[in-house]
XYZ file of C-alpha atoms in Angstrom:
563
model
C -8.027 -6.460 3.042
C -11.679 -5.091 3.340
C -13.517 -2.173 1.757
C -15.476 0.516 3.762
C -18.264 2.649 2.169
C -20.549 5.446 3.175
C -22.848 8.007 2.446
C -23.800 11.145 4.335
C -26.793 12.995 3.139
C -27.160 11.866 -0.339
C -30.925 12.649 -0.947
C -31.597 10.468 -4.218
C -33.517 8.207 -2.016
C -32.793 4.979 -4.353
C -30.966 2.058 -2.347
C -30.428 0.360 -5.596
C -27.567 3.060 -6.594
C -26.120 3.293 -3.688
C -25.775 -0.703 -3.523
C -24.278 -0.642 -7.044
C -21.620 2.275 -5.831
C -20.576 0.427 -2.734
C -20.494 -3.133 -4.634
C -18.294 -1.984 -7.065
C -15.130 -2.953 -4.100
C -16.832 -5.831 -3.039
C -13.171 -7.368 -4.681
C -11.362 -6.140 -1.461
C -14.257 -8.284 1.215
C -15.017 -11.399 -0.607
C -16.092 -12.838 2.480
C -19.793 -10.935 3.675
C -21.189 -7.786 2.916
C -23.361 -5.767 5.155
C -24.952 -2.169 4.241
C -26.771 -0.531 7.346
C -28.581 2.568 7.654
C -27.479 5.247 10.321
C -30.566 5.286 13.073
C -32.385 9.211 13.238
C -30.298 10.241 10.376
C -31.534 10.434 6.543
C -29.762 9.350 3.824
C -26.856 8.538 5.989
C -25.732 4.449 5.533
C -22.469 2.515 6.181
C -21.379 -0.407 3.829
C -18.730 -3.032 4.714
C -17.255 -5.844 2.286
C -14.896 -8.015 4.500
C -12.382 -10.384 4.258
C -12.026 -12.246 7.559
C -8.817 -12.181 8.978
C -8.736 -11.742 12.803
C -12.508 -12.643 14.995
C -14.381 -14.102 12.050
C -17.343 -14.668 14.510
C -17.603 -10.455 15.747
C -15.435 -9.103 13.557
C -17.943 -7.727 11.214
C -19.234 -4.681 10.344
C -20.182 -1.692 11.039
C -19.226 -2.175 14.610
C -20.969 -1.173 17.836
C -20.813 -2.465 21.464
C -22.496 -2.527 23.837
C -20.586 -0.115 26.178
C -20.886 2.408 23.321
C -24.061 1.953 21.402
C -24.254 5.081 19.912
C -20.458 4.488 18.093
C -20.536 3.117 14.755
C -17.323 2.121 13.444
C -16.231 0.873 9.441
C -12.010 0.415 9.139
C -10.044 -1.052 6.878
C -6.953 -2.408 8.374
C -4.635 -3.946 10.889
C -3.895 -2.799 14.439
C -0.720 -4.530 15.671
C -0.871 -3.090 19.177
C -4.779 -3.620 20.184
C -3.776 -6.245 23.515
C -1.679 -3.748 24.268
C -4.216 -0.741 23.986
C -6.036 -2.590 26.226
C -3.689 -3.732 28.783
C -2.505 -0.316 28.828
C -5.611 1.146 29.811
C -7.635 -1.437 31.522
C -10.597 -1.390 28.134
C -12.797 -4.598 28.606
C -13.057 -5.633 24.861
C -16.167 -7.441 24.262
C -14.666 -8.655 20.806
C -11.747 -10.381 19.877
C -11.431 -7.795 16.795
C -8.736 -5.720 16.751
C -10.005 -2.501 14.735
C -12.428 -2.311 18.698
C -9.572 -0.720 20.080
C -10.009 2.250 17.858
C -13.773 2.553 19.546
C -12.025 2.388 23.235
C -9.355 5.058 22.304
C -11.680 7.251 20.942
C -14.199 7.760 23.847
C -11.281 7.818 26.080
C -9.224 11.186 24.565
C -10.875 11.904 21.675
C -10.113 11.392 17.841
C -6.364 12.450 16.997
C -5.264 10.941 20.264
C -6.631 7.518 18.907
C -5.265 7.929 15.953
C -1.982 8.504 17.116
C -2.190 5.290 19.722
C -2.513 2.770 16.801
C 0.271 0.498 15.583
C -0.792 -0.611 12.431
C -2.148 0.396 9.035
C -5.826 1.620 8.825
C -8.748 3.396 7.175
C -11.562 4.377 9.338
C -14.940 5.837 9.713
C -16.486 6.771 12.654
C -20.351 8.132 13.244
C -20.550 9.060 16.595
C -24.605 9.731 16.805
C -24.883 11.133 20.495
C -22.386 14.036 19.630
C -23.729 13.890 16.250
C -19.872 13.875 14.497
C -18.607 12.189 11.777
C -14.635 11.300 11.842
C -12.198 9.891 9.143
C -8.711 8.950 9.679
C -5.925 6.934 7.668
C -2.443 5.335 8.713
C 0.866 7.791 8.372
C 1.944 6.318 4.911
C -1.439 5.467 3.766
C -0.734 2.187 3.117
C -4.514 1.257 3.514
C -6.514 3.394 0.969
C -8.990 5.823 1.136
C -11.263 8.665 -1.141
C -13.959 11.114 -0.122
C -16.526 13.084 -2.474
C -17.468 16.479 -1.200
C -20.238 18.483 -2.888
C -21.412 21.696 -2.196
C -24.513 20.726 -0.751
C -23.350 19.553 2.203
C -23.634 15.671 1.148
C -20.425 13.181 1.290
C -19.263 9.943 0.166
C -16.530 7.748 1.547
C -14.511 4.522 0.014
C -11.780 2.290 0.117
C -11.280 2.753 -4.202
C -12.597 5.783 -6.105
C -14.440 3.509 -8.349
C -16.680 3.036 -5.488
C -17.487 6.627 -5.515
C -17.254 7.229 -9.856
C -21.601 6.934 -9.782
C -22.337 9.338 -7.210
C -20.082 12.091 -9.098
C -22.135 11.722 -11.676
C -25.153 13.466 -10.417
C -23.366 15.562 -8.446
C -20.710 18.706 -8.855
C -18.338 17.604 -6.931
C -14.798 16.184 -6.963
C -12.916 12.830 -5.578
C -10.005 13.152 -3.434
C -7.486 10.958 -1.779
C -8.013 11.358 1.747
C -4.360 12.592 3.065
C -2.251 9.769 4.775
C -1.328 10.729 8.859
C -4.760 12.749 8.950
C -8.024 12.647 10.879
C -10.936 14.879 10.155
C -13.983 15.676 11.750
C -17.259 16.680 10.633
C -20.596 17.586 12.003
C -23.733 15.463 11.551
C -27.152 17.389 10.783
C -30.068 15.282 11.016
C -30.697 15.328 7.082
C -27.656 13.447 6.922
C -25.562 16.301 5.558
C -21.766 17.408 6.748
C -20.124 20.414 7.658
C -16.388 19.990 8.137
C -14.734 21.437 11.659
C -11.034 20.380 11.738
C -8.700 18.635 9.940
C -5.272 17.150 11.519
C -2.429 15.748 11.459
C -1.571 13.131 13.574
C 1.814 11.779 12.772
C 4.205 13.076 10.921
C 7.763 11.308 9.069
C 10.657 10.593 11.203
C 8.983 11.401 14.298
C 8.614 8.095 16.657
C 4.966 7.498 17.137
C 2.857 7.897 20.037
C 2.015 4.342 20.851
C 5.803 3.910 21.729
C 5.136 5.385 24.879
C 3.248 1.968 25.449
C 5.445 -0.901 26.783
C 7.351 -1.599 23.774
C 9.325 -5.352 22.906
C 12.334 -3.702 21.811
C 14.890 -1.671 23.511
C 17.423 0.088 20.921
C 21.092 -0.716 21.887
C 23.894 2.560 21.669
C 23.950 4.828 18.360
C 26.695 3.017 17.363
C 25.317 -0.302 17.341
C 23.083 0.982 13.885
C 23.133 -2.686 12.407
C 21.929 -4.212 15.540
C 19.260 -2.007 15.914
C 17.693 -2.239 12.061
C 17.968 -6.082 12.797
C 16.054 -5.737 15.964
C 13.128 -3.421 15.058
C 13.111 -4.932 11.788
C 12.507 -8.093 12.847
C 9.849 -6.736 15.521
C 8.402 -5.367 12.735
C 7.528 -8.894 10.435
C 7.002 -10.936 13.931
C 3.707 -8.305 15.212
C 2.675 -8.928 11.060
C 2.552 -12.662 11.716
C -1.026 -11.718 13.537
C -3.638 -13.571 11.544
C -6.309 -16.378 11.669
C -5.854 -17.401 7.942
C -2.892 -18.544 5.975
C 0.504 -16.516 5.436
C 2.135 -16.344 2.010
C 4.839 -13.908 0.876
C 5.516 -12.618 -2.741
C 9.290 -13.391 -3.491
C 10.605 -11.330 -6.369
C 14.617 -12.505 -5.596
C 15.674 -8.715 -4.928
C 16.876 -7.780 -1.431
C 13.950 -6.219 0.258
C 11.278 -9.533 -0.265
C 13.640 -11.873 0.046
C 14.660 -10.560 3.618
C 10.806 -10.232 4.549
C 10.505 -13.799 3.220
C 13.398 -15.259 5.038
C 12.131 -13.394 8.479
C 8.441 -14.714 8.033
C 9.426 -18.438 7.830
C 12.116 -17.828 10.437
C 9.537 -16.517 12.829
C 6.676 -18.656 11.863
C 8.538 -21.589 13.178
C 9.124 -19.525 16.419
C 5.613 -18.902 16.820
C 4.946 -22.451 16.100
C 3.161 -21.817 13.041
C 2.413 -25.359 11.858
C 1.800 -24.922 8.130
C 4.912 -24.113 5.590
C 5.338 -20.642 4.214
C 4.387 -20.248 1.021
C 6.354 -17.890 -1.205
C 5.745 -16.797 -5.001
C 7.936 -15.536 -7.540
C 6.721 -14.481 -11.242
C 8.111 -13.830 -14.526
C 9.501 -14.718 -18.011
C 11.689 -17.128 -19.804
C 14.787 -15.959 -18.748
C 13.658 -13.794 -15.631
C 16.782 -13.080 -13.314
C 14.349 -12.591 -10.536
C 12.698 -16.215 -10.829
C 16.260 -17.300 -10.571
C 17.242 -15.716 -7.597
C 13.703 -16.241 -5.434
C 14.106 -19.873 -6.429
C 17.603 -19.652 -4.316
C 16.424 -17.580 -1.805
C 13.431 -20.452 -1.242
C 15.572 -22.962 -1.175
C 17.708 -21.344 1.317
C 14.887 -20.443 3.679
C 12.645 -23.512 3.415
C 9.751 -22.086 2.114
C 7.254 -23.657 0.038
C 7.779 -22.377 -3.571
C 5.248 -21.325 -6.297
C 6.890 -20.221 -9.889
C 4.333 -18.252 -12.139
C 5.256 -17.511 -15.662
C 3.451 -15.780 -18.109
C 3.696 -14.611 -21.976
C 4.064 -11.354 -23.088
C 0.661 -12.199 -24.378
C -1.024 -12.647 -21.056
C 1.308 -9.656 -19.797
C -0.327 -7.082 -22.522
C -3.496 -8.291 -22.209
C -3.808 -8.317 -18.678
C -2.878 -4.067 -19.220
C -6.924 -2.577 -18.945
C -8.314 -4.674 -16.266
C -4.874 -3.794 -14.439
C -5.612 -0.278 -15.393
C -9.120 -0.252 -13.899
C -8.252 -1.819 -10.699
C -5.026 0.381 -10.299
C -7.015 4.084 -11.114
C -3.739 5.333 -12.089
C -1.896 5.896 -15.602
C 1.904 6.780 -14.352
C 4.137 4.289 -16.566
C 6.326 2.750 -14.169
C 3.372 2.054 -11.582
C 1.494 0.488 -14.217
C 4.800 -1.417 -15.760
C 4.911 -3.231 -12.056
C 1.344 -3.714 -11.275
C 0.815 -6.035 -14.527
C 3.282 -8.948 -12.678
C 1.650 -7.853 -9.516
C -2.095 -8.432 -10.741
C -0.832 -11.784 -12.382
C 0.564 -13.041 -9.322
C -2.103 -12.192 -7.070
C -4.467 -13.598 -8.821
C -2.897 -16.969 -9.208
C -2.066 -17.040 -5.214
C -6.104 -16.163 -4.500
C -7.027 -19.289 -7.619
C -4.495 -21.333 -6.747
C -3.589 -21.662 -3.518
C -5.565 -21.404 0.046
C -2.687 -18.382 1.545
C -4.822 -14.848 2.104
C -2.397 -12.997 3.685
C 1.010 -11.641 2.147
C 3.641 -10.398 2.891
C 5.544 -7.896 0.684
C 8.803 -5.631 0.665
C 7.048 -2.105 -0.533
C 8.850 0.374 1.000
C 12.522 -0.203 1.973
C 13.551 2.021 -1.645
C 11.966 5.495 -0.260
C 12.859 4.360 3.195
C 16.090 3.380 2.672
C 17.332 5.006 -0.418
C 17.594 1.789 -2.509
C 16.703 3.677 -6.181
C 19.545 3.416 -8.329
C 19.448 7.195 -8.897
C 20.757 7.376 -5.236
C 23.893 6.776 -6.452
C 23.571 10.447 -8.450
C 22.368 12.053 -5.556
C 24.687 15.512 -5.066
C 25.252 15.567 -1.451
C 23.659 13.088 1.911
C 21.241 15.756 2.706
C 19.795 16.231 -0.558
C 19.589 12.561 -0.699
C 17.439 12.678 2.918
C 15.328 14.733 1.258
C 14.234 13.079 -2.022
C 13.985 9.995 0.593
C 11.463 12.277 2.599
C 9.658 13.018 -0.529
C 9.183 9.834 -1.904
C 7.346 8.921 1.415
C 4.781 11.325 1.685
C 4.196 10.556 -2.148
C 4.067 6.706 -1.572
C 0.164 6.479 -1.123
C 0.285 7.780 -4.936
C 2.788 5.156 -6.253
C 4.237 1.976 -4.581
C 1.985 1.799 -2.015
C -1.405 2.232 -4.363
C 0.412 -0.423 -6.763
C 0.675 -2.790 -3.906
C -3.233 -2.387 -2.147
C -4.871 -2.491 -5.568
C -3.210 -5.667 -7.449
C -3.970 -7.429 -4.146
C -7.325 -6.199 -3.040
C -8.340 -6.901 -6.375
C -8.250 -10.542 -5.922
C -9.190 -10.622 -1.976
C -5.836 -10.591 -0.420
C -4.623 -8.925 1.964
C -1.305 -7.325 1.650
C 1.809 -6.837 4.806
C 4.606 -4.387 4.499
C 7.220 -4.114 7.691
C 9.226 -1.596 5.730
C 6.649 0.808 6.305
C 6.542 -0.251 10.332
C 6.391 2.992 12.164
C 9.154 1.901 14.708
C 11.272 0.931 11.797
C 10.441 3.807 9.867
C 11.295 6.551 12.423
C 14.967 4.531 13.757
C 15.981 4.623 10.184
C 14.756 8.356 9.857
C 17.504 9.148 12.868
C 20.254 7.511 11.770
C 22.803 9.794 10.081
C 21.950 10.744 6.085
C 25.604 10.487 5.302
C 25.263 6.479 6.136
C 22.477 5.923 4.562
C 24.100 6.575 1.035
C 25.541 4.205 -1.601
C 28.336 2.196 -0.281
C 30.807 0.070 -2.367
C 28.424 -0.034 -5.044
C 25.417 -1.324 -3.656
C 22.185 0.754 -2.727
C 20.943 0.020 1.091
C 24.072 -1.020 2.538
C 22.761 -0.785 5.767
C 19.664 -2.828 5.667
C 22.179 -5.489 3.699
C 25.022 -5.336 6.247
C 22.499 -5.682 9.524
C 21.311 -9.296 7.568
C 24.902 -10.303 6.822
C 24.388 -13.001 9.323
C 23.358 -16.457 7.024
C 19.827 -15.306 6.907
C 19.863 -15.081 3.063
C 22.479 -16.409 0.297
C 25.385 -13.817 -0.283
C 24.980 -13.533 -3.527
C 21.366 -12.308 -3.069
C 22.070 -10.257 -0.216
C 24.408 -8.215 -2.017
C 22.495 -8.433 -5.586
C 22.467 -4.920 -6.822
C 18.730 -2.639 -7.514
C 16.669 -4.736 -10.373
C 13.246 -3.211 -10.527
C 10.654 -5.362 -10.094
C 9.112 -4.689 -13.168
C 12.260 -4.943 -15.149
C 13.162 -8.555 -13.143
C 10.044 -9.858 -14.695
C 11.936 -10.637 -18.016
C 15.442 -11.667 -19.392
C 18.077 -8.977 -20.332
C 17.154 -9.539 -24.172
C 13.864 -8.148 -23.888
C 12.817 -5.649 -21.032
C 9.404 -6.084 -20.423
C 8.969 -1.903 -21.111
C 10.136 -3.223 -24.558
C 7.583 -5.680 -25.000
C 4.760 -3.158 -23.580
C 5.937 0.043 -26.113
C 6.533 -2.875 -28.847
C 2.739 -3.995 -28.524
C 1.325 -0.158 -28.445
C 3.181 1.225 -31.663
C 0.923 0.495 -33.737
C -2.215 1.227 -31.629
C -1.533 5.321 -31.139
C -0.571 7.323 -34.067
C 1.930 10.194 -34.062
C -1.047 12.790 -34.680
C -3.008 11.518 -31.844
C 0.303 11.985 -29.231
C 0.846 15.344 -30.746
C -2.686 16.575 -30.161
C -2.417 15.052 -26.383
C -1.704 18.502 -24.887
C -5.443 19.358 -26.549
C -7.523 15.932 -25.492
C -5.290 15.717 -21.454
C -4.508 19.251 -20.211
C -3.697 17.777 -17.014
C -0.092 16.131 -17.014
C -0.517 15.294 -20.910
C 1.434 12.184 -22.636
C 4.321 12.601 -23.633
C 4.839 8.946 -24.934
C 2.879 6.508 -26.986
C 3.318 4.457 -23.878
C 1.419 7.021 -21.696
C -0.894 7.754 -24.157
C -2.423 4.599 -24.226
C -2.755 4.009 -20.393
C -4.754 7.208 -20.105
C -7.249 6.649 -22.396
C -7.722 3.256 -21.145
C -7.873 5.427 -17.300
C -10.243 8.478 -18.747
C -12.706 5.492 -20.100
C -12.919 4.113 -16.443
C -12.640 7.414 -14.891
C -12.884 10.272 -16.710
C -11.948 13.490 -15.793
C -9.866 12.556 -12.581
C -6.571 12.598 -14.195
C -5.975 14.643 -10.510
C -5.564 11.016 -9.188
C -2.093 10.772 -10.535
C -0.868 14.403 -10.010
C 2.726 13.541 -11.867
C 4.362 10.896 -13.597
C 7.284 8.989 -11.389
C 10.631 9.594 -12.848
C 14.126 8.991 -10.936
C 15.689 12.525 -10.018
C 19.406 13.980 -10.991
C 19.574 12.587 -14.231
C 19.696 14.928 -17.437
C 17.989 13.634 -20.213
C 16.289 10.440 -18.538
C 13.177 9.898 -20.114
C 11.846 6.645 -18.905
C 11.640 5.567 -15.246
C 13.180 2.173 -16.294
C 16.399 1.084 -14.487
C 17.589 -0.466 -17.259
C 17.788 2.695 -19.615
C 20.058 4.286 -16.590
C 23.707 4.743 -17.715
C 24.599 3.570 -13.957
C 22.846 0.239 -14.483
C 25.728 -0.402 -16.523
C 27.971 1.369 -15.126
C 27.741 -0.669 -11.634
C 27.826 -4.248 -13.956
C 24.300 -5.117 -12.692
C 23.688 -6.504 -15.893
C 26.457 -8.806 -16.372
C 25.710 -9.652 -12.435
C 22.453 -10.843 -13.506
C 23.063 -13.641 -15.291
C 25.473 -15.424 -12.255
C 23.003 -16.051 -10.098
């Protein structure tokens, strides 16, 4: 993980605030730092906080070459396919970095066509000086984050996190956005700095197979009715081209389905690749956690090299605010997961020497693994919430995930959000995707019925990760609404309409994680647009599984405690 920064025609002229802005992400690049003014342009400067994963001698930034001087480049992110890029088109890279590769594509076809070449996840920045343009671009499910500040005058501001961007609004009418996953934009460069936006794109859209396919590709998909074979295959493709790193591999190991495949697939292929060093793999809860339980027998099954955090509902409640400011959302059940999260990362970045991690965000809006699913009236209408929940990711899951681990210098994997992987599973027919015999993602869970994980794991029913974290006495929602009773009164959550126009509390719960947000970052409630609820269920009020009449209905809770 790394954090990219800029500024374009910002005219206050002190290098001491914009140092403070861009420092306030130097969490995501523990590694170096390096701010750099834009030659011939005022008040125009690129920042870069890195954490070295691939070329730690070149790899830093901003990036130029020699070939193309004039091309400045800051990214944040992977690209999976960059020996192929240049293979595939004869580049001569003059670094062993593979975020170059987004320089080479651009001068050859311009920037949407580069965009749409990459394999991988990915912020970017580009300044090209000769043509005086400015481009920005992010990865199809935004998985790598990314916020811009527009003001009327023509100046703009670029980061990884909004709070690197919180300062400059400040002096400054203006507003910060999320920069819209599967787009590139361009802008054009005035001397003084300043921006004018020309075009804005979209580059990739969901379900549709990506352009880079039309590179040589490893995999060649077997006949449509051979689905199992074929989520094994580009699954697997998809954690083996993830394995690409020069520091140590980890993977978080919750005991549900989705990590525990990713888990079992990274030590399976490290060995392959002749990975010398064991896997490492961490699990996190409480006394009584089902989901300790089961990642301890997935480990053991897999052979990976076990870590077991546990933590009081003490050190859960107080961890809330810090998790809060590193998150920059207030949505309940986003919060509810990050706290284990934020725990867990930070122990893995204390305690141990493994930087990058592997993770199993994802497979639920991919694969329709919510336990809601099973309400769902009809296959297509199913498809569609699926749809949904992937173009809202970057607002959710996939924010959760980046944050909790960028705030402790890690770097974070998910293959269920592999654009191969992504767009097969897209094709295959809605009506198979549904619930089957009681258990959410049949597919994924049938194409891994092959010894790669314990049965009773494989086929362990939908436990949300933040309800896993603790025993069936106690949900850890419990313990969180328990502790905040007494902290908002009724009269303050009946005047929350008046205080939070936008998306007011309706809970005590919400309540107190938006004043906590509105302290950090007040008045960009915008940031979380809605609160994340499941769908076709009258009279739900809390995104918990556990409050779910089919949670009990499908025994999931007298499952739980045979593992």
């Amino acid at each position: 993980m790394c954090g990219i920064w800029a500024l374009f025609g910002n005219d206050s002229g002190c290098i001491s605030k914009q140092y403070k802005s861009a420092s306030k992400i130097s969490h995501r690049g523990p590694d170096s730092f390096r701010i750099e003014s834009v030659n011939h342009f005022e008040n125009c400067c690129l920042a870069f906080h890195r954490l070295a994963i691939v070329d730690d001698l070149y790899g830093m930034q901003p990036m130029r070459i020699k070939t193309y001087p004039y091309v400045w480049l800051i990214y944040n992110g992977e690209i999976y396919n960059y020996r192929k890029v240049e293979k595939h088109f004869g580049f001569n890279y003059l670094t062993e970095c593979d975020g170059e590769a987004i320089i080479h594509l651009y001068m050859k076809r311009g920037i949407q066509y580069a965009a749409s070449m990459l394999d991988g996840v990915f912020a970017f920045c580009i300044v090209d000086t000769m043509a005086k343009k400015v481009f920005l671009g992010r990865d199809t499910f935004g998985v790598r984050p990314l916020f811009k500040l527009n003001s009327d005058d023509g100046s703009m501001a670029v980061c990884s996190e909004a709070k690197g961007l919180v300062d400059i609004q400040k002096t400054k009418k203006s507003e910060i956005v999320a920069f819209p996953p599967g787009h590139v934009e361009t802008f054009d460069l005035a001397p003084s700095g300043k921006v004018t936006l020309v075009e804005s794109e979209k580059f990739h859209s969901l379900g549709q197979p990506p352009k880079w396919l039309e590179l040589t590709t490893d995999i060649q998909l077997a006949q449509a009715d051979s689905v199992y074979e074929n989520i094994r295959e580009v699954f697997t493709e998809a954690v083996r081209k993830r394995l690409m790193s020069d520091r140590r591999i980890g993977c978080m190991l919750s005991g549900g389905l989705d990590s525990s495949i990713v888990a079992a697939l990274v030590c399976k292929l490290a060995k392959e690749a002749g990975i010398s060093y064991p896997i490492q793999t961490y699990s996190i809860g409480m006394e009584g956690s089902p989901d300790v339980a089961a990642a301890r027998k997935v480990a053991a099954h897999i052979g990976s090299e076990h870590h077991e955090i546990m933590f009081t509902p003490e050190e859960g409640t107080q961890a809330v605010e810090e998790t809060i400011y590193h998150l920059e959302s207030f949505d309940i059940t986003t919060l509810r997961a990050s706290v284990g999260m934020y725990l867990l990362s930070r122990y893995i970045r204390k305690e141990t020497d493994s930087v990058v991690i592997f993770s199993g965000e994802g497979a639920d809006e991919v694969a329709q693994g919510y336990i809601y699913f099973h309400k769902a009236p009809s296959a297509e209408e199913a498809e569609e919430e699926s749809v949904r929940l992937l173009k809202d990711l970057y607002l959710f899951d996939v924010l959760r995930a980046d944050r909790m681990t960028a705030a402790h210098g890690l770097e974070l994997r998910v293959p269920f959000l592999d654009h191969h992987f992504t767009s097969y599973y897209s094709s295959i027919d809605p009506a198979l995707k549904q619930p089957r015999d009681g258990v959410e993602k049949f597919l994924i869970r049938k194409a891994f019925d092959n010894g790669l994980l314990p049965s009773e794991v494989l086929w362990r029913r939908k436990e949300a990760f933040s309800d896993g974290l603790t025993s069936l006495k106690k949900s850890w929602f419990e313990i969180l609404q328990d502790h905040i009773e007494s902290q908002i009164t009724d009269g303050q959550l009946e005047d929350s309409p008046k205080r939070f126009p936008f998306n007011p509390p309706t809970s005590k719960e919400s309540y107190y994680y938006r004043q906590i947000f509105e302290k950090y970052y007040p008045g960009n409630a915008h940031w979380t647009p809605y609160m994340w609820m499941p769908k076709w269920l009258p009279g739900c009020n809390d995104p918990s599984a556990r409050v779910l009449a089919h949670y009990k209905e499908t025994g999931i809770e007298a499952n739980e405690g045979k593992l």
